[in-house]
Tab-separated table of C-alpha atoms in Angstrom:
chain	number	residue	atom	x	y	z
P	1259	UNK	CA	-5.341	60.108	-58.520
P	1260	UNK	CA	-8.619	58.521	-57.448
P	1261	UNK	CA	-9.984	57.754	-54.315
P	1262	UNK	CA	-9.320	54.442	-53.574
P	1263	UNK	CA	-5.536	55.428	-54.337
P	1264	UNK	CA	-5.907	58.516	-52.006
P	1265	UNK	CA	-7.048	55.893	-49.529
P	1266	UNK	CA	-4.392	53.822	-50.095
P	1267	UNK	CA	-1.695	56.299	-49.368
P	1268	UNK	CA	-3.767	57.249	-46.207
P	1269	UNK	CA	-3.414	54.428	-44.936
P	1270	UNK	CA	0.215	53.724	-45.393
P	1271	UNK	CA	1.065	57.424	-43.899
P	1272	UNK	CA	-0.874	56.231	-41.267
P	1273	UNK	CA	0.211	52.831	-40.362
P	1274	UNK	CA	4.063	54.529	-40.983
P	1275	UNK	CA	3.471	57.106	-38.207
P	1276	UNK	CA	1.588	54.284	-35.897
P	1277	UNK	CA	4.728	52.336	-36.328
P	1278	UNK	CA	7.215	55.588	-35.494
P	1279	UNK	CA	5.137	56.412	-32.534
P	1280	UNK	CA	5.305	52.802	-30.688
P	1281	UNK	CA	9.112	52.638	-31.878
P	1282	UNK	CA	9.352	55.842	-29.518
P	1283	UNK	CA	7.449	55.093	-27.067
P	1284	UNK	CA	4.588	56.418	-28.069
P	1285	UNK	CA	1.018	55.077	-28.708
P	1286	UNK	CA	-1.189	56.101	-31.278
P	1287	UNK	CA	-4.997	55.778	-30.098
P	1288	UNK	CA	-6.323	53.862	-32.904
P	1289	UNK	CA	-9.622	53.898	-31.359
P	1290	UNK	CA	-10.068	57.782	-31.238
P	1291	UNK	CA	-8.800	58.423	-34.932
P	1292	UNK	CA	-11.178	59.115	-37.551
P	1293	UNK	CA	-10.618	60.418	-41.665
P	1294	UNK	CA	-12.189	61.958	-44.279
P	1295	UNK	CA	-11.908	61.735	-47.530
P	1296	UNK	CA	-12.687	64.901	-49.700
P	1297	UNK	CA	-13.634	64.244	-53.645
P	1298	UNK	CA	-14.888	67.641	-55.312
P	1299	UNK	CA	-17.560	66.604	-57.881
P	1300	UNK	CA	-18.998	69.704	-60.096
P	1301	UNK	CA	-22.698	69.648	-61.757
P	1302	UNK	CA	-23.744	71.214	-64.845
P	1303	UNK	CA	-23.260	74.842	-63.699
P	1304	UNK	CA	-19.423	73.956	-63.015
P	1305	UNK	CA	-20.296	74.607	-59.105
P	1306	UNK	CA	-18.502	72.422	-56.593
P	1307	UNK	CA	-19.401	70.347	-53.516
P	1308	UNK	CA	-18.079	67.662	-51.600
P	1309	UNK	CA	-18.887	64.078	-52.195
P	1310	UNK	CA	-21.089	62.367	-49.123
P	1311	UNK	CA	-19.014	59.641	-47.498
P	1312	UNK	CA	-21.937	57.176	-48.776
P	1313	UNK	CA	-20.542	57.416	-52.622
P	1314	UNK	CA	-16.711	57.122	-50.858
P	1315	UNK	CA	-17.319	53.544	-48.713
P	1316	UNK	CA	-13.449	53.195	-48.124
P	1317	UNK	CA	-11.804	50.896	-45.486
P	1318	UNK	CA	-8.930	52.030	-43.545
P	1319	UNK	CA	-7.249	49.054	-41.206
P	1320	UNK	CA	-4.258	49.656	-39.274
P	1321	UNK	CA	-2.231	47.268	-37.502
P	1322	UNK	CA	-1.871	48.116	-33.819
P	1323	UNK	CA	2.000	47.247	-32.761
P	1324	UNK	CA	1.356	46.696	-29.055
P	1325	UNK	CA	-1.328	43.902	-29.840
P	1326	UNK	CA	-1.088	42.901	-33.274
P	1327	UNK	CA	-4.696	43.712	-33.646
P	1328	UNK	CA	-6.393	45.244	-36.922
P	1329	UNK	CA	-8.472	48.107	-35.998
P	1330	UNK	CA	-10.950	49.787	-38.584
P	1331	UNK	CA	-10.146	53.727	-38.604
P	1332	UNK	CA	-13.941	55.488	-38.368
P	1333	UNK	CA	-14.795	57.364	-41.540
P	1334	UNK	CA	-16.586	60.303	-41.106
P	1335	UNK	CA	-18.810	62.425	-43.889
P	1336	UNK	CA	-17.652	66.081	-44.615
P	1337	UNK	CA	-20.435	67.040	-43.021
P	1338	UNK	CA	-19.575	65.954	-39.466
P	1339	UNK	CA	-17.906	67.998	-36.580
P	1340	UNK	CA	-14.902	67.735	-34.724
P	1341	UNK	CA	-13.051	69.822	-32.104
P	1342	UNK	CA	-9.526	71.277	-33.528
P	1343	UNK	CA	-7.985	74.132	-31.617
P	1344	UNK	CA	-11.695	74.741	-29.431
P	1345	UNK	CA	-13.614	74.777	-33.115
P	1346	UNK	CA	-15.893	72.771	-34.099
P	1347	UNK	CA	-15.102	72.275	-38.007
P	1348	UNK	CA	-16.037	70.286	-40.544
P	1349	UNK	CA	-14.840	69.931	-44.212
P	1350	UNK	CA	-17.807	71.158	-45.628
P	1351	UNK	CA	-17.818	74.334	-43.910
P	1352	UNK	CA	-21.410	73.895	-42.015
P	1353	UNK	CA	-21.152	75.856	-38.690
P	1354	UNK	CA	-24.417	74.456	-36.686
P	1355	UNK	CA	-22.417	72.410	-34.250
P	1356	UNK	CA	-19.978	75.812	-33.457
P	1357	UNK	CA	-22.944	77.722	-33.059
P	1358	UNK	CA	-24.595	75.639	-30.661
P	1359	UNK	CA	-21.033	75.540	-28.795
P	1360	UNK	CA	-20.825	79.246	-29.222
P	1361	UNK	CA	-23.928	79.717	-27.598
P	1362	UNK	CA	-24.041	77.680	-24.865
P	1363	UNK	CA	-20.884	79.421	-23.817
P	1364	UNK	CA	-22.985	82.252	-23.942
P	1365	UNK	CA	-25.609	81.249	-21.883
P	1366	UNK	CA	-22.583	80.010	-19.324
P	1367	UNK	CA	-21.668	83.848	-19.169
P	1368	UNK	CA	-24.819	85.038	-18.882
P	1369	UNK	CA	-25.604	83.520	-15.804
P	1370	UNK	CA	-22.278	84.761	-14.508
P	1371	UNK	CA	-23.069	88.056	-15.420
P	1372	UNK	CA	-26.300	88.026	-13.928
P	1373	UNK	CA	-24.891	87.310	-10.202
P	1374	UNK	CA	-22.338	90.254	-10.762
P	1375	UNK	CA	-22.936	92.904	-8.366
P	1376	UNK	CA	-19.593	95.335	-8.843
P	1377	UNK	CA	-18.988	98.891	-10.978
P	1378	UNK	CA	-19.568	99.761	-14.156
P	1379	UNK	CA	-15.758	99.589	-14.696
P	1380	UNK	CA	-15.418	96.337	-13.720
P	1381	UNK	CA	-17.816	94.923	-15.833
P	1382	UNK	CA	-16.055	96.566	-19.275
P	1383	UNK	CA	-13.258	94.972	-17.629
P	1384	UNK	CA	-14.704	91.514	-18.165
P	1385	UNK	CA	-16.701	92.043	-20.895
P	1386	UNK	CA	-12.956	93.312	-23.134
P	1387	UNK	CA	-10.766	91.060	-21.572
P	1388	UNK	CA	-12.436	87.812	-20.886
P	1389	UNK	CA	-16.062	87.713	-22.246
P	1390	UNK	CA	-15.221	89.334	-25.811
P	1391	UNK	CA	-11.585	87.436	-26.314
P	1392	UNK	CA	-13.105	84.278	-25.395
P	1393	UNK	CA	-16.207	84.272	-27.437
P	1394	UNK	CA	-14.463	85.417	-30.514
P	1395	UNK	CA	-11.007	82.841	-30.120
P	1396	UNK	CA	-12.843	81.000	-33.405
P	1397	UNK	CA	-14.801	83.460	-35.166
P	1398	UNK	CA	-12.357	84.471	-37.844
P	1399	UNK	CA	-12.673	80.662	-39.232
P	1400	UNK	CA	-16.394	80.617	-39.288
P	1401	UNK	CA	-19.154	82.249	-41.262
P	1402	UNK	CA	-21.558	83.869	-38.917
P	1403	UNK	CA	-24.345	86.105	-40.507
P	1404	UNK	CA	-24.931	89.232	-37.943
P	1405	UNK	CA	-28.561	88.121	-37.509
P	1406	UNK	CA	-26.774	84.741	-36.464
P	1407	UNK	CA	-24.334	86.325	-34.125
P	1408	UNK	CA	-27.167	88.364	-32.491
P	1409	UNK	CA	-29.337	85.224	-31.574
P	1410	UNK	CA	-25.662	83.356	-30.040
P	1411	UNK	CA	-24.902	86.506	-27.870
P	1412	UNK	CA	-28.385	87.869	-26.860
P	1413	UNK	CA	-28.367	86.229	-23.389
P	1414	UNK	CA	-25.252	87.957	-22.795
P	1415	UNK	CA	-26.059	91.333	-23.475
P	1416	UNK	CA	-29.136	91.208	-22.050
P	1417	UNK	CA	-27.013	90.002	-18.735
P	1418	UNK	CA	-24.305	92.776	-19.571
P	1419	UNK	CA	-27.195	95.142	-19.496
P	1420	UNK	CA	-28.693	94.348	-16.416
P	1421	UNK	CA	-25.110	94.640	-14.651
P	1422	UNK	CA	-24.720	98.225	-16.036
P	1423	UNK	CA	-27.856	99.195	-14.584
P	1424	UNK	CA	-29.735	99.517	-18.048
P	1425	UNK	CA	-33.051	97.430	-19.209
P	1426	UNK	CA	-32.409	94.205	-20.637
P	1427	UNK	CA	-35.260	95.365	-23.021
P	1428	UNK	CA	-32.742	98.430	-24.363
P	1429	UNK	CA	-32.553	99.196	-28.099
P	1430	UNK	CA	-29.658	97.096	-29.454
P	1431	UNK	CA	-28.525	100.588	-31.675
P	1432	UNK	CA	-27.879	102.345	-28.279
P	1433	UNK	CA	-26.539	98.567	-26.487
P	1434	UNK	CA	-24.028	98.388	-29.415
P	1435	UNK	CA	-23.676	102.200	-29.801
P	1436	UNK	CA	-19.922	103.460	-28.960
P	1437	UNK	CA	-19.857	105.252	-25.499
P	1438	UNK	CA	-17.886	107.891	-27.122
P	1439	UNK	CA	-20.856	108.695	-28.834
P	1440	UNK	CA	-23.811	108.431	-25.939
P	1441	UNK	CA	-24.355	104.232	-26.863
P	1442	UNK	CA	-23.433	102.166	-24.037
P	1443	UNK	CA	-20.189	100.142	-25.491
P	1444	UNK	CA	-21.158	96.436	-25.322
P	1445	UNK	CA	-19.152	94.533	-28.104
P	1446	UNK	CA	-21.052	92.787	-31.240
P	1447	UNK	CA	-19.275	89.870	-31.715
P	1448	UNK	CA	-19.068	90.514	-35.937
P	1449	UNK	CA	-16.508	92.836	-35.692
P	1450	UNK	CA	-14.708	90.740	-33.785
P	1451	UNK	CA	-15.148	88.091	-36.769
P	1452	UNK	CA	-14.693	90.476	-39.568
P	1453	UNK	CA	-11.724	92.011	-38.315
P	1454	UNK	CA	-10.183	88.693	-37.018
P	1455	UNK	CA	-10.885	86.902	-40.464
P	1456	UNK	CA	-9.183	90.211	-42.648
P	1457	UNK	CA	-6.212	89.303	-40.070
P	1458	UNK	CA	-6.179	85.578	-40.531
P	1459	UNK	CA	-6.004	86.590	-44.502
P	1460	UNK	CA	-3.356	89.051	-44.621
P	1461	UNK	CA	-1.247	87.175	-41.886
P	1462	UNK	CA	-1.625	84.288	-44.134
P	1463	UNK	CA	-0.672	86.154	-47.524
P	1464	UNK	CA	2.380	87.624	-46.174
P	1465	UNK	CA	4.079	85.171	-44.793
P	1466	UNK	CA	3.724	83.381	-47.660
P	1467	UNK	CA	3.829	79.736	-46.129
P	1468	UNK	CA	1.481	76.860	-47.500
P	1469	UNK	CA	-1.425	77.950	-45.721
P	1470	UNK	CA	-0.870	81.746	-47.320
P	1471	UNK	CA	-0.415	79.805	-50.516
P	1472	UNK	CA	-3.484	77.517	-50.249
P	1473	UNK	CA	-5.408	80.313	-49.065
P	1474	UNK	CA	-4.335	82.400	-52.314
P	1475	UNK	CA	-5.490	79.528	-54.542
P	1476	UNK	CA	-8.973	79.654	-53.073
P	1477	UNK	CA	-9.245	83.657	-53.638
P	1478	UNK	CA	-7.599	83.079	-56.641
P	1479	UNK	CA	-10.269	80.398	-57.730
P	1480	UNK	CA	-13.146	82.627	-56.263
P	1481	UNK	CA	-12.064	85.260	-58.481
P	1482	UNK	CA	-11.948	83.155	-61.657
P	1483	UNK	CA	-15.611	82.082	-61.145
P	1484	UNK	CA	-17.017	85.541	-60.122
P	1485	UNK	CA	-15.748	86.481	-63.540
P	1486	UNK	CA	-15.298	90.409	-62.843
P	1487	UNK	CA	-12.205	92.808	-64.184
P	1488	UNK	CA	-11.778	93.920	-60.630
P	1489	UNK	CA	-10.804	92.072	-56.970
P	1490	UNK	CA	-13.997	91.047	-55.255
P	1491	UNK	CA	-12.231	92.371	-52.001
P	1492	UNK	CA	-11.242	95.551	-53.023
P	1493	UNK	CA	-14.595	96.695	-54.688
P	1494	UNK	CA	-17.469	95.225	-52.194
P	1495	UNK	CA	-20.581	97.165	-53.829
P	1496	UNK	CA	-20.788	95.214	-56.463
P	1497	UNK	CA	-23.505	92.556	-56.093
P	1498	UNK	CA	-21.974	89.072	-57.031
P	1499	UNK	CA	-25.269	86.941	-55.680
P	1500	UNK	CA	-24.410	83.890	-58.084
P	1501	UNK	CA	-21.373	83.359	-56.372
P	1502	UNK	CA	-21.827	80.220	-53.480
P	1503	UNK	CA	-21.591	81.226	-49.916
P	1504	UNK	CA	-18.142	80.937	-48.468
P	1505	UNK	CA	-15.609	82.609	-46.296
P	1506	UNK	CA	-14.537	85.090	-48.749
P	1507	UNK	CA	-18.143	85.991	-49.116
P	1508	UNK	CA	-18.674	86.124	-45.540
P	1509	UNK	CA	-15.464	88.538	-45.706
P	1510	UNK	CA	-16.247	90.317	-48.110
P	1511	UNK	CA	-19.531	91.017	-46.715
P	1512	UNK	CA	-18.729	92.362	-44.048
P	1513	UNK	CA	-15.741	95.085	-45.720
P	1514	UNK	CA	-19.052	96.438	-47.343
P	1515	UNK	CA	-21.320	96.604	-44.607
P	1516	UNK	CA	-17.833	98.497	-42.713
P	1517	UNK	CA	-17.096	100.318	-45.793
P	1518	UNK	CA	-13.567	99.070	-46.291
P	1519	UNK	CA	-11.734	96.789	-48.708
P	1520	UNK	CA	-8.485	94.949	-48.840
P	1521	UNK	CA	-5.817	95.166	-51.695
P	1522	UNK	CA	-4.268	92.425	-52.249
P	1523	UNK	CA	-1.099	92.325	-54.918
P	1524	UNK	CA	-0.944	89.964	-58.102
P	1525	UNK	CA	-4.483	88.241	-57.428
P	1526	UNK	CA	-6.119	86.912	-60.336
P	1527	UNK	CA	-8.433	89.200	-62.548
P	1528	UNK	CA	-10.536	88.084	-66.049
């Protein structure tokens, strides 16, 4: 199937559920829905990425049924951002636009923080049960480096700090460090990724629905090109640098840098 056919079919699925909705009494808002269209092309090294939308020009026109008007759908690269579930994604899995979303959140609780003037207790309170679940709602889809997730929070530990009655200039070891072990308890947020994305996977791979499946493919695919007798996720020391950045590398990451590993049954091994 090429492209243009791909279109093709868009644009009668689309037109179909246009049509459904009105019969209803519905209304689909022409004007506010956009498409891509995703075409894998490989060079020499058998590495993949996703066509711009420039080499893709297609044309999508629906027929609106409450004024008989053609309206143009807007076509958007694979490299553009859109909100889905309070995420800012993209097909080609570029996070710049969540980061900057990410961290003006921050900066939004840091200046609440920084007006807090209640017990120690109270701020762990709101750092576990609003700051920490809040911030980290879309971290298991992304691919945040630490050193990334570091410059995102540091206005809010450096407010958390100041409400605990520490220096904002405190060594991040001892910031980060658990209290049960003389640190001071404030959350990193890459745990919270890490753990949330080994969730997301194993959620996904035993439920066994299309997402499990699709996501099975990919690991399945990621194997077959790192080319090892082993599962990348189960034995993180070895260094696979050729292998393009993704979300399984991300993953698999950080199991190393926590010094754990997943198991996963009947994945694919050369």
């Amino acid at each position: 199937t090429n492209t243009s056919d791909l279109a093709a079919k868009l644009k009668h699925a689309c037109q179909w559920w246009e049509k459904l909705l009105f019969a209803s009494g519905g209304k689909l808002e022409l004007e506010k829905c956009f498409f891509y269209i995703l075409h894998w092309t490989f060079d020499e090294e058998g590495a993949p990425s996703l066509a711009p939308m420039s080499a893709l020009p297609h044309r999508i026109i629906i027929k609106s049924s409450e004024t008989g008007d053609n309206i143009e759908i807007n076509q958007r690269d694979c490299k553009d951002s859109h909100k889905t579930l309070g995420s800012m994604a993209n097909p080609s899995g570029i996070f710049t636009d969540e980061a900057k979303k990410l961290s003006d959140k921050n900066k939004g609780f840091a200046a609440k923080f920084n007006q807090l003037s209640t017990s120690s207790e109270n701020v762990y309170t709101l750092q576990n049960s609003f700051y920490v679940p809040s911030m980290g709602y879309t971290l298991p889809t992304n691919q945040f480096s630490m050193a990334e997730l570091d410059k995102i929070q540091q206005p809010s530990v450096a407010a958390l700090l100041h409400a605990l009655g520490y220096s904002k200039k405190t060594p991040r070891a001892m910031a980060f460090g658990p209290d049960d072990d003389g640190g001071i308890g404030i959350r990193h947020l890459l745990p919270e990724q890490g753990t949330g994305s080994s969730l997301l996977l194993l959620g996904y791979l035993r439920a066994d629905s299309f997402s499990g499946k699709y996501a099975r493919t990919a690991l399945n695919w990621l194997q077959l090109w790192a080319g090892q007798p082993f599962s990348i996720l189960e034995d993180t020391k070895t260094l696979l640098s050729y292998l393009t950045a993704n979300w399984f590398t991300f993953l698999r990451s950080f199991l190393l840098l926590s010094r754990l590993h997943l198991h996963i049954h009947d994945i694919y091994i050369v």
